[in-house]
Coordinates of C-alpha atoms in Angstrom, one line a residue:
M317 CA 12.4 32.3 0.8
N318 CA 14.0 30.1 2.9
I319 CA 15.2 32.3 6.0
F320 CA 17.4 29.6 7.3
D321 CA 19.5 29.7 3.9
I322 CA 19.3 33.3 3.8
Y323 CA 20.8 33.6 7.4
L324 CA 23.5 31.1 6.9
D325 CA 24.5 32.9 4.0
K326 CA 24.6 36.0 5.9
I327 CA 26.5 34.5 8.9
N328 CA 28.9 33.0 6.6
F329 CA 29.6 36.8 5.0
I330 CA 29.9 38.1 8.3
V331 CA 32.5 35.3 9.4
N332 CA 34.6 36.1 6.6
K333 CA 34.4 40.0 7.3
G334 CA 35.5 39.2 10.6
K335 CA 38.4 37.2 9.2
K336 CA 39.6 40.0 7.1
N337 CA 39.6 42.5 9.7
N338 CA 41.5 39.8 12.0
Q339 CA 38.8 39.7 14.5
I340 CA 38.4 35.8 14.4
I341 CA 40.4 32.9 12.8
V342 CA 38.4 31.0 10.1
P343 CA 40.1 27.9 8.5
E344 CA 40.0 27.0 4.8
N345 CA 36.8 24.9 3.8
I346 CA 35.2 25.5 7.0
S347 CA 32.3 23.3 7.6
G348 CA 29.2 22.3 10.0
I349 CA 27.8 25.9 10.5
N350 CA 24.0 25.6 10.7
V351 CA 21.3 27.8 11.0
D352 CA 18.2 26.1 12.9
I353 CA 15.1 26.4 14.8
P354 CA 15.7 27.2 18.3
P355 CA 13.8 25.2 21.3
D356 CA 10.4 26.9 22.2
K357 CA 11.8 28.2 25.4
F358 CA 13.8 30.9 23.8
D359 CA 12.2 34.0 22.6
A360 CA 13.9 33.7 19.0
D361 CA 13.1 32.9 15.7
I362 CA 16.6 31.4 14.5
S363 CA 19.7 29.8 16.0
T364 CA 23.2 29.2 14.9
N365 CA 25.8 27.0 16.1
V366 CA 28.8 29.3 14.3
A367 CA 30.5 30.3 17.7
M368 CA 31.0 26.5 18.7
V369 CA 32.2 25.6 15.2
L370 CA 34.8 28.4 15.4
A371 CA 35.8 28.1 19.0
K372 CA 38.5 25.5 18.6
P373 CA 40.5 27.1 15.8
N374 CA 40.3 30.4 17.5
N375 CA 41.4 28.7 21.0
K376 CA 38.7 30.8 22.9
N377 CA 35.4 29.8 24.6
P378 CA 32.4 29.7 22.4
L379 CA 30.6 32.2 24.3
E380 CA 33.5 34.6 23.7
I381 CA 33.3 33.8 19.8
A382 CA 29.6 34.2 20.0
E383 CA 29.9 37.8 21.3
I384 CA 31.8 38.8 18.4
I385 CA 29.8 37.3 16.1
T386 CA 26.7 38.8 17.6
K387 CA 28.0 42.4 17.4
L388 CA 28.9 42.1 13.8
L389 CA 25.7 40.7 12.8
I390 CA 23.6 43.6 14.7
Q391 CA 25.9 45.9 12.8
E392 CA 25.2 44.4 9.5
D393 CA 21.5 43.7 9.6
D394 CA 18.9 45.9 10.3
Q395 CA 16.2 43.2 10.2
I396 CA 17.4 41.7 13.5
D397 CA 15.4 42.9 16.6
K398 CA 18.0 41.2 19.0
A399 CA 20.6 38.4 19.3
D400 CA 21.4 36.6 22.4
T401 CA 24.2 34.2 23.1
V402 CA 23.1 31.1 25.3
K403 CA 25.2 28.4 26.7
P404 CA 27.2 26.2 25.5
G405 CA 27.7 29.0 22.6
F406 CA 24.4 29.1 20.5
I407 CA 23.6 32.7 19.2
N408 CA 19.5 33.1 19.1
I409 CA 18.1 35.8 16.7
K410 CA 14.8 37.4 17.0
L411 CA 13.7 39.1 13.8
K412 CA 11.9 42.5 13.5
K413 CA 8.2 42.6 12.4
S414 CA 9.2 44.2 9.1
F415 CA 11.3 41.0 8.3
W416 CA 8.1 39.0 8.7
N417 CA 6.1 41.2 6.5
N418 CA 8.8 40.8 3.6
F419 CA 8.8 37.1 4.3
L420 CA 5.0 36.8 3.9
K421 CA 5.0 38.9 0.7
N422 CA 7.7 36.4 -0.7
T423 CA 5.9 33.5 0.3
I424 CA 2.6 34.6 -1.4
N425 CA 4.6 35.7 -4.6
E426 CA 6.1 32.3 -4.6
G427 CA 2.8 30.5 -4.3
I428 CA 3.0 26.6 -4.5
K429 CA 6.7 26.8 -5.4
Y430 CA 7.4 27.8 -1.9
G431 CA 9.5 25.4 0.0
T432 CA 11.2 24.0 -2.9
N433 CA 15.0 23.8 -2.5
K434 CA 16.4 26.3 -5.1
K435 CA 20.1 25.1 -4.4
N436 CA 19.4 21.7 -5.2
V437 CA 21.4 20.1 -8.0
K438 CA 18.9 18.2 -9.9
K439 CA 19.4 14.5 -9.4
K440 CA 17.7 11.4 -11.1
Y441 CA 16.2 8.8 -8.7
L442 CA 14.7 5.4 -9.5
I443 CA 12.5 4.4 -6.6
E444 CA 11.3 0.8 -6.7
F445 CA 8.1 0.0 -4.4
V446 CA 5.4 -2.4 -3.7
S447 CA 7.0 -5.4 -6.1
A448 CA 4.7 -7.9 -4.5
N449 CA 4.3 -11.1 -6.2
P450 CA 1.6 -11.1 -8.9
T451 CA -0.5 -13.7 -7.3
G452 CA -3.5 -11.7 -6.1
P453 CA -4.7 -8.4 -4.4
L454 CA -2.5 -6.3 -2.3
H455 CA -2.7 -6.5 1.5
V456 CA -2.6 -3.8 4.1
G457 CA 1.1 -4.4 4.5
H458 CA 1.7 -3.4 0.9
S459 CA -0.3 -0.5 1.2
R460 CA 2.2 1.3 3.8
G461 CA 4.9 0.5 1.4
A462 CA 3.1 1.8 -1.7
I463 CA 2.1 5.1 0.1
L464 CA 5.6 5.7 1.4
G465 CA 7.1 5.0 -2.2
D466 CA 4.7 7.4 -3.9
V467 CA 5.2 10.1 -1.2
L468 CA 8.7 9.9 -1.3
S469 CA 8.6 10.4 -5.0
N470 CA 6.0 13.2 -4.8
L471 CA 8.7 14.9 -2.3
L472 CA 11.7 14.6 -4.4
K473 CA 9.6 15.7 -7.5
F474 CA 8.5 18.8 -5.5
N475 CA 12.2 19.3 -4.6
N476 CA 13.0 19.6 -8.6
H477 CA 14.3 16.2 -9.0
E478 CA 13.7 13.7 -11.7
V479 CA 12.0 10.5 -10.5
V480 CA 10.8 7.3 -12.1
K481 CA 8.6 4.8 -10.2
E482 CA 9.1 1.3 -10.7
Y483 CA 7.4 -2.1 -9.8
Y484 CA 9.5 -5.3 -10.2
V485 CA 7.3 -8.0 -11.2
N486 CA 8.4 -11.4 -9.6
D487 CA 6.6 -13.5 -12.3
Y488 CA 9.3 -16.3 -12.4
G489 CA 9.8 -19.0 -10.2
N490 CA 8.0 -21.6 -7.9
Q491 CA 5.4 -19.2 -6.6
I492 CA 4.1 -18.6 -10.0
V493 CA 3.6 -22.1 -10.9
N494 CA 1.7 -22.8 -7.8
F495 CA -0.4 -19.8 -8.5
T496 CA -0.8 -21.1 -12.3
K497 CA -2.0 -24.3 -10.9
S498 CA -4.4 -22.6 -8.5
V499 CA -6.2 -20.6 -11.3
Y500 CA -6.2 -24.1 -13.7
H501 CA -8.1 -25.9 -10.8
R502 CA -10.4 -22.9 -10.5
I503 CA -10.9 -23.1 -14.1
R504 CA -11.7 -26.7 -14.0
E505 CA -13.9 -26.1 -11.0
I506 CA -16.0 -23.6 -13.3
K507 CA -15.9 -25.5 -16.6
F508 CA -16.2 -29.0 -15.5
N509 CA -17.5 -29.0 -11.9
E510 CA -14.2 -30.3 -10.5
K511 CA -13.9 -29.9 -6.5
F512 CA -11.0 -27.5 -6.0
P513 CA -8.1 -29.4 -4.2
T514 CA -8.2 -27.5 -0.8
D515 CA -5.9 -30.0 0.8
N516 CA -3.1 -28.9 -1.3
E517 CA -1.2 -26.3 1.0
D518 CA 0.9 -25.2 -2.0
L519 CA -2.4 -23.8 -3.7
Y520 CA -3.6 -20.3 -3.4
P521 CA -7.0 -20.7 -1.9
G522 CA -8.7 -16.9 -2.1
D523 CA -12.0 -16.6 -3.9
Y524 CA -10.4 -13.7 -6.1
L525 CA -9.2 -16.7 -8.1
I526 CA -12.5 -17.5 -9.2
E527 CA -12.8 -14.1 -10.8
I528 CA -9.4 -14.5 -12.4
A529 CA -10.5 -17.7 -13.8
K530 CA -13.8 -16.4 -15.0
N531 CA -12.0 -13.8 -17.0
I532 CA -9.4 -16.1 -18.6
I533 CA -12.2 -18.3 -19.7
K534 CA -14.3 -15.3 -21.2
K535 CA -11.3 -13.9 -23.0
N536 CA -9.5 -17.1 -24.1
K537 CA -12.5 -19.6 -25.5
N538 CA -10.0 -21.3 -27.7
I539 CA -7.8 -22.8 -24.9
P540 CA -9.3 -26.2 -24.0
F541 CA -7.7 -26.6 -20.6
D542 CA -7.7 -30.3 -21.0
S543 CA -4.6 -30.8 -19.0
Y544 CA -2.3 -28.5 -16.8
E545 CA 0.9 -29.4 -18.9
S546 CA -0.8 -28.5 -22.5
S547 CA -2.1 -25.1 -21.2
S548 CA 0.6 -24.2 -18.4
E549 CA 2.6 -21.6 -20.6
I550 CA -0.3 -19.8 -21.8
L551 CA -2.3 -19.9 -18.6
S552 CA 0.7 -18.6 -16.8
K553 CA 1.0 -15.6 -18.8
K554 CA -2.7 -14.8 -18.7
S555 CA -3.0 -15.4 -14.7
I556 CA -0.2 -12.9 -14.2
E557 CA -1.9 -10.4 -16.4
E558 CA -5.1 -10.8 -14.8
S559 CA -3.4 -10.7 -11.3
L560 CA -1.7 -7.1 -12.3
V561 CA -5.1 -5.7 -13.4
I562 CA -6.2 -6.4 -9.8
I563 CA -2.8 -5.1 -8.3
K564 CA -2.9 -1.9 -10.7
S565 CA -6.6 -1.1 -9.7
N566 CA -5.8 -1.4 -5.9
L567 CA -2.7 0.8 -6.4
K568 CA -4.9 3.4 -8.7
N569 CA -7.4 3.3 -5.5
L570 CA -4.7 4.0 -3.2
G571 CA -3.7 6.9 -5.7
V572 CA -0.4 5.3 -6.7
Q573 CA 0.7 5.0 -10.4
H574 CA 4.2 3.4 -11.5
D575 CA 5.7 4.5 -14.4
N576 CA 7.4 0.9 -15.1
F577 CA 6.6 -2.5 -14.6
V578 CA 9.7 -4.6 -15.1
S579 CA 9.3 -8.6 -15.5
E580 CA 11.7 -10.9 -14.0
T581 CA 11.0 -13.6 -16.7
L582 CA 11.9 -11.2 -19.5
L583 CA 15.3 -10.5 -17.5
V584 CA 16.0 -14.2 -17.6
E585 CA 14.8 -15.1 -21.2
N586 CA 17.1 -12.0 -22.2
N587 CA 20.2 -13.7 -20.5
E588 CA 20.7 -10.9 -18.0
V589 CA 21.1 -13.1 -15.3
D590 CA 23.8 -15.0 -17.3
D591 CA 25.5 -11.6 -18.2
V592 CA 25.7 -10.1 -14.9
V593 CA 27.1 -13.3 -13.1
K594 CA 29.7 -13.3 -16.0
D595 CA 30.7 -9.8 -15.0
L596 CA 31.1 -10.6 -11.3
K597 CA 32.9 -13.4 -12.4
N598 CA 35.5 -11.2 -14.3
K599 CA 35.6 -8.8 -11.2
N600 CA 36.5 -12.0 -9.0
F601 CA 33.3 -11.5 -6.9
V602 CA 31.7 -15.2 -7.8
F603 CA 33.4 -18.5 -6.8
V604 CA 32.0 -22.1 -6.3
G605 CA 31.8 -22.9 -2.6
K606 CA 29.7 -24.5 0.1
I607 CA 27.4 -22.8 2.5
K608 CA 26.9 -23.9 5.9
A609 CA 23.5 -24.5 7.5
P610 CA 21.7 -21.3 8.8
E611 CA 21.7 -20.7 12.5
G612 CA 18.8 -22.4 14.1
E613 CA 18.2 -24.9 11.4
D614 CA 18.6 -28.7 12.0
K615 CA 22.1 -29.4 10.6
S616 CA 21.4 -33.2 10.4
N617 CA 18.9 -32.3 7.3
W618 CA 21.2 -29.8 5.8
V619 CA 23.4 -30.9 2.7
E620 CA 26.5 -29.0 2.0
R621 CA 27.1 -28.9 -1.6
D622 CA 29.1 -26.9 -4.2
Q623 CA 27.3 -23.9 -5.4
L624 CA 27.8 -20.8 -7.4
L625 CA 28.4 -17.8 -4.9
F626 CA 28.5 -14.2 -4.5
K627 CA 31.2 -13.2 -2.3
S628 CA 28.9 -10.9 -0.1
T629 CA 31.2 -11.3 3.0
D630 CA 33.6 -8.9 1.2
F631 CA 31.1 -6.2 1.6
G632 CA 30.2 -6.9 5.4
D633 CA 27.5 -9.5 4.9
D634 CA 27.6 -12.3 7.3
K635 CA 27.7 -15.2 4.5
D636 CA 28.2 -15.5 0.8
R637 CA 24.9 -15.8 -1.1
A638 CA 23.7 -18.5 -3.7
L639 CA 23.4 -17.6 -7.3
Q640 CA 22.1 -20.9 -8.5
K641 CA 20.1 -23.8 -7.1
S642 CA 20.7 -27.5 -6.8
D643 CA 19.2 -27.8 -10.4
N644 CA 21.1 -25.1 -11.8
T645 CA 18.2 -22.8 -12.3
W646 CA 19.0 -19.3 -11.1
T647 CA 18.1 -18.3 -7.4
Y648 CA 15.8 -15.3 -6.7
F649 CA 18.9 -13.5 -5.6
A650 CA 20.5 -13.6 -8.9
S651 CA 17.4 -12.5 -10.6
D652 CA 17.6 -9.6 -8.3
V653 CA 21.2 -9.2 -9.2
A654 CA 20.4 -8.8 -12.8
Y655 CA 17.6 -6.4 -12.1
H656 CA 19.6 -4.1 -10.1
N657 CA 22.2 -4.2 -12.7
N658 CA 19.7 -3.4 -15.3
K659 CA 18.7 -0.3 -12.9
L660 CA 22.5 0.7 -13.0
K661 CA 22.6 0.6 -16.8
R662 CA 19.9 3.3 -17.1
K663 CA 22.2 5.8 -15.3
F664 CA 20.2 7.1 -12.3
D665 CA 22.2 9.2 -9.5
F666 CA 20.3 7.0 -6.8
L667 CA 18.5 3.8 -6.7
I668 CA 16.1 3.5 -3.8
N669 CA 14.3 0.2 -2.9
I670 CA 11.0 0.2 -0.4
L671 CA 10.9 -3.2 1.3
G672 CA 8.5 -4.7 3.5
A673 CA 9.4 -5.7 7.2
D674 CA 9.9 -9.5 6.1
H675 CA 12.8 -8.3 3.8
A676 CA 15.0 -6.4 6.0
G677 CA 17.4 -9.2 6.2
Y678 CA 17.7 -8.9 2.4
I679 CA 19.1 -5.4 2.5
K680 CA 22.7 -6.2 3.0
R681 CA 23.3 -8.7 0.2
I682 CA 21.7 -6.5 -2.4
T683 CA 23.5 -3.5 -1.3
S684 CA 26.6 -5.5 -1.5
V685 CA 26.1 -6.7 -4.9
V686 CA 25.2 -3.1 -6.2
E687 CA 28.4 -2.0 -4.8
A688 CA 30.3 -4.8 -6.4
I689 CA 28.8 -4.1 -10.0
S690 CA 29.0 -0.3 -9.6
G691 CA 32.3 0.0 -7.6
K692 CA 30.1 2.9 -5.6
K693 CA 29.1 2.9 -1.9
N694 CA 25.7 3.9 -0.9
K695 CA 24.6 3.8 -4.6
L696 CA 21.3 2.0 -3.3
V697 CA 19.4 2.9 -0.5
C698 CA 16.7 0.6 1.2
K699 CA 13.9 1.8 3.4
V700 CA 11.8 -0.8 5.1
S701 CA 8.5 -0.4 5.8
Q702 CA 7.3 -1.9 9.0
L703 CA 4.0 -3.4 9.9
V704 CA 0.7 -2.4 10.4
K705 CA -1.6 -3.3 13.2
L706 CA -5.3 -2.4 12.5
I707 CA -7.3 -1.5 15.8
K708 CA -11.1 -1.3 16.1
D709 CA -13.1 -0.5 19.2
G710 CA -9.5 -0.8 21.2
K711 CA -8.9 -4.2 19.9
P712 CA -6.9 -5.9 16.9
F713 CA -9.3 -5.8 13.9
K714 CA -9.6 -8.7 11.3
M715 CA -11.7 -8.0 8.4
S716 CA -13.3 -10.3 5.9
K717 CA -11.1 -13.4 4.8
R718 CA -13.2 -13.7 1.6
K719 CA -10.2 -12.8 -0.4
G720 CA -7.6 -15.2 1.1
D721 CA -5.9 -15.1 4.5
Y722 CA -5.1 -11.4 4.7
I723 CA -6.7 -8.1 4.9
T724 CA -6.8 -6.4 1.6
V725 CA -6.2 -2.7 0.5
E726 CA -9.4 -2.7 -1.2
D727 CA -11.1 -3.7 2.0
L728 CA -9.2 -0.9 4.0
I729 CA -10.0 1.9 1.4
S730 CA -13.8 0.8 1.6
E731 CA -13.7 1.3 5.4
V732 CA -12.0 4.6 6.0
G733 CA -11.1 6.1 2.5
R734 CA -8.1 7.1 0.6
D735 CA -7.1 10.3 2.2
A736 CA -7.2 8.8 5.9
T737 CA -5.3 5.6 4.4
R738 CA -2.6 7.8 2.9
F739 CA -2.2 10.2 5.6
I740 CA -2.3 8.0 8.7
M741 CA 0.1 5.3 6.9
L742 CA 2.6 8.3 6.9
N743 CA 2.0 9.4 10.4
R744 CA 4.9 7.6 11.8
S745 CA 8.6 7.0 10.6
N746 CA 8.5 3.8 8.2
D747 CA 11.1 2.0 10.4
A748 CA 8.4 1.9 13.3
E749 CA 5.2 -0.2 13.6
L750 CA 1.8 1.5 13.1
E751 CA -1.2 1.2 14.7
F752 CA -4.1 2.3 12.3
D753 CA -7.1 3.1 14.6
F754 CA -10.3 3.0 12.7
E755 CA -12.2 4.6 15.3
K756 CA -9.7 7.7 15.5
V757 CA -9.4 8.1 11.8
K758 CA -13.2 8.8 11.7
E759 CA -13.3 11.3 14.6
K760 CA -13.9 14.9 13.8
S761 CA -11.3 16.4 16.5
K762 CA -7.9 17.2 17.1
D763 CA -7.0 13.7 17.6
N764 CA -7.5 12.9 14.0
P765 CA -4.8 14.5 12.5
L766 CA -6.0 14.3 8.9
Y767 CA -9.3 16.0 10.0
Y768 CA -7.4 18.6 11.8
V769 CA -5.3 19.5 8.7
Q770 CA -8.1 19.3 6.2
Y771 CA -10.4 21.5 8.8
C772 CA -7.7 24.0 8.7
Y773 CA -7.9 24.6 5.1
A774 CA -11.6 24.4 5.1
R775 CA -11.9 27.2 7.6
I776 CA -9.6 29.4 5.5
S777 CA -11.7 28.7 2.5
S778 CA -14.8 29.9 4.4
V779 CA -13.1 33.2 5.3
F780 CA -12.5 33.8 1.5
R781 CA -16.0 32.8 0.5
N782 CA -17.0 36.0 2.6
I783 CA -15.2 38.2 0.0
S784 CA -16.5 36.3 -3.0
K785 CA -13.0 34.4 -3.5
K786 CA -11.7 31.1 -3.6
V787 CA -8.7 30.2 -1.5
S788 CA -6.8 29.3 -4.4
D789 CA -7.2 32.9 -5.9
D790 CA -4.3 35.3 -6.2
V791 CA -4.4 38.0 -3.6
I792 CA -3.3 41.6 -4.2
I793 CA -2.0 43.4 -1.3
N794 CA -1.1 47.1 -1.6
E795 CA 1.4 47.2 0.9
Y796 CA 3.0 44.8 3.3
N797 CA 3.4 47.0 6.5
F798 CA 1.3 45.0 9.0
N799 CA 1.6 45.1 13.1
Y800 CA 1.4 41.5 13.2
S801 CA 0.9 40.1 17.1
K802 CA 2.8 37.7 18.9
E803 CA 0.5 35.0 17.8
E804 CA 0.3 35.9 14.3
I805 CA 4.0 36.0 14.2
E806 CA 4.4 32.3 15.7
I807 CA 2.2 31.2 12.8
L808 CA 4.3 33.0 10.3
K809 CA 7.4 31.3 12.0
K810 CA 5.8 27.9 11.6
I811 CA 5.3 29.0 7.9
S812 CA 8.9 29.6 7.6
Q813 CA 9.9 26.3 8.7
W814 CA 8.3 24.6 5.7
P815 CA 11.5 24.8 3.4
K816 CA 13.4 23.1 6.2
C817 CA 10.8 20.5 6.7
V818 CA 10.9 19.9 2.7
E819 CA 14.8 19.8 2.8
I820 CA 15.2 17.4 5.9
S821 CA 12.3 15.2 4.6
S822 CA 13.8 15.0 1.0
N823 CA 17.7 14.6 2.3
K824 CA 16.9 12.1 5.0
L825 CA 14.3 10.3 2.6
E826 CA 11.7 10.6 5.7
P827 CA 8.2 11.8 4.1
H828 CA 6.5 11.1 7.5
R829 CA 7.9 14.6 8.6
V830 CA 5.6 16.3 6.4
P831 CA 2.2 15.2 8.0
V832 CA 3.8 16.1 11.3
Y833 CA 4.8 19.3 10.3
L834 CA 1.1 20.0 8.8
Y835 CA -0.4 18.9 12.0
E836 CA 1.5 21.2 14.0
L837 CA 0.9 24.2 11.7
A838 CA -2.7 23.3 11.8
Q839 CA -2.6 23.2 15.7
Q840 CA -1.2 27.1 15.6
F841 CA -3.9 28.1 13.1
H842 CA -7.0 26.5 15.1
H843 CA -5.5 28.2 18.5
Y844 CA -5.4 31.3 17.1
W845 CA -9.0 31.0 15.6
N846 CA -10.3 30.1 18.9
L847 CA -8.6 33.1 20.4
G848 CA -11.1 34.9 18.0
K849 CA -14.0 33.9 20.1
E850 CA -12.9 36.0 23.0
D851 CA -10.7 38.8 21.4
E852 CA -12.2 40.6 18.4
T853 CA -8.8 41.8 17.2
K854 CA -8.0 38.1 16.4
R855 CA -11.3 37.4 14.2
F856 CA -10.8 37.1 10.5
I857 CA -14.1 38.3 9.6
S858 CA -15.1 41.7 11.6
K859 CA -18.4 42.9 12.7
D860 CA -19.1 44.6 9.5
K861 CA -18.3 41.4 7.4
T862 CA -15.1 42.8 5.9
I863 CA -11.7 41.3 6.1
S864 CA -8.4 43.3 6.7
E865 CA -5.4 43.0 4.2
D866 CA -3.2 41.7 6.9
K867 CA -5.6 38.7 7.8
I868 CA -6.1 38.0 4.2
A869 CA -2.3 37.7 3.6
L870 CA -1.8 35.4 6.9
L871 CA -4.7 33.1 5.7
K872 CA -3.0 32.8 2.3
G873 CA 0.3 32.2 3.7
V874 CA -1.0 29.0 5.8
S875 CA -3.3 27.8 2.8
I876 CA -0.1 27.7 0.4
V877 CA 1.9 25.6 2.9
I878 CA -1.3 23.4 3.6
K879 CA -2.0 22.7 -0.1
S880 CA 1.5 22.1 -1.0
G881 CA 2.1 19.8 1.9
M882 CA -1.4 17.9 1.1
D883 CA -0.7 17.5 -2.5
I884 CA 2.9 15.8 -1.7
L885 CA 0.8 13.6 0.5
G886 CA -1.5 12.8 -2.2
V887 CA -4.4 13.8 0.0
S888 CA -7.3 16.2 -0.7
T889 CA -8.0 19.4 0.7
P890 CA -11.7 20.0 0.8
E891 CA -12.9 23.7 0.9
R892 CA -16.0 22.8 2.9
M893 CA -16.5 20.4 5.7

């Protein structure tokens, strides 16, 4: 039951009735009418801007239009307690207790489906995220993007969309050559006691390579590893396989599982790069030209030469982009063009890329080429996952470097756990830097949002145990005719905002709104719980150890939303803490 949709429909009905009665002028195809949450300073449950939308076509002050619509609303709807007009023309509506009783009944009946947008047309989404080079364990920066992509997928699925989660494996190019050489030298170190060339800056130094090398030796006894040249092809394949085992394990520990892993090498071998470049040539989006030196680079060392270029500037990019290197092999961008063409061929309604902060400058060129191939704007949406700063004892924290010169996902999870990692990584918008404070995520207080939300669910579970029920059990309420207090209705109002949170989070692709909402709901619940210390009427368990039906219903309503929200986040809801 989405009260905002219900009242938007009612307002549209009343507006059209006013039009038929010649009370107001309503243009054809009117748009922009909203029903929203009013500011806290007003004693109201919902608010609408309808009067301001209709003021201009009626050539009247919005407050005059508001007065007309307010009278019509009160005449038509017996669930409205009062409706006030406030400057510059909003109509604030307060609903009767009988409305909130009916709302709670519907919420409990809907159960875990409460909050889904039933008006949505089902769409197909492909979300590509993480896509880290297959050269070792994931680091903390990857974890934020991984959680963002995973929770965004959960959110869209909750809203009845079809979602495919994909990882693009960059297993082609110089970084793979260097990675394979690094593994080769570790194998020589293990088998022949040769010193690893630490002075070679192109090689990967991390100790995790020793485990990869040991696994390859164990599983491939028939490979002699006499020389790099003779074994490079098979060793490259085996090294990537072992690296992906580590990456998939990291992702599993984060609670992330992709549906597809797409290989860059296979795209090249299947001539998908050649094919998409031919297609772009036929559409006149590719030409042979020269690229000037990037700003800030020493122009004396820059050699301008003829290159195959994509006309990225036709789509607002600051320069055209190279598709081939000087040795005529494809650039990383060319492979990426082929990959996105591959995505487009699979007929998704929307493509979403979750990119790291270091790839923000890449957005314009890739959205440009997707537009060139598909002929559609906004087919591809890119979300940037900004940097994570780890804080411990009030200072920047550097964990063990034994796995390379970065902090791994594995280290982070072992320090604070999966739940804290997932919840806190989403507690701020993805486009803002995040401070991850190890001390705060372990605190058992309201300053730790994860603890506060989980404790809310645990408290509710403790009440249900007093009536020998689990919080997940169905509840039977004979009649919803409760005289809820002001504080209880405030909780019901917050519950009613859950579908709005889901809708906005889904439409804007901003899942950080979910943990923020859950924390606010938990705050209201804990505030009410604490009132029971002084006021017996606000206690969930009475002196005779019974629980009234109105309290059971209220608790059930809160628990449904907390559980749904935490499931979207991929975070547990313990029944005891």
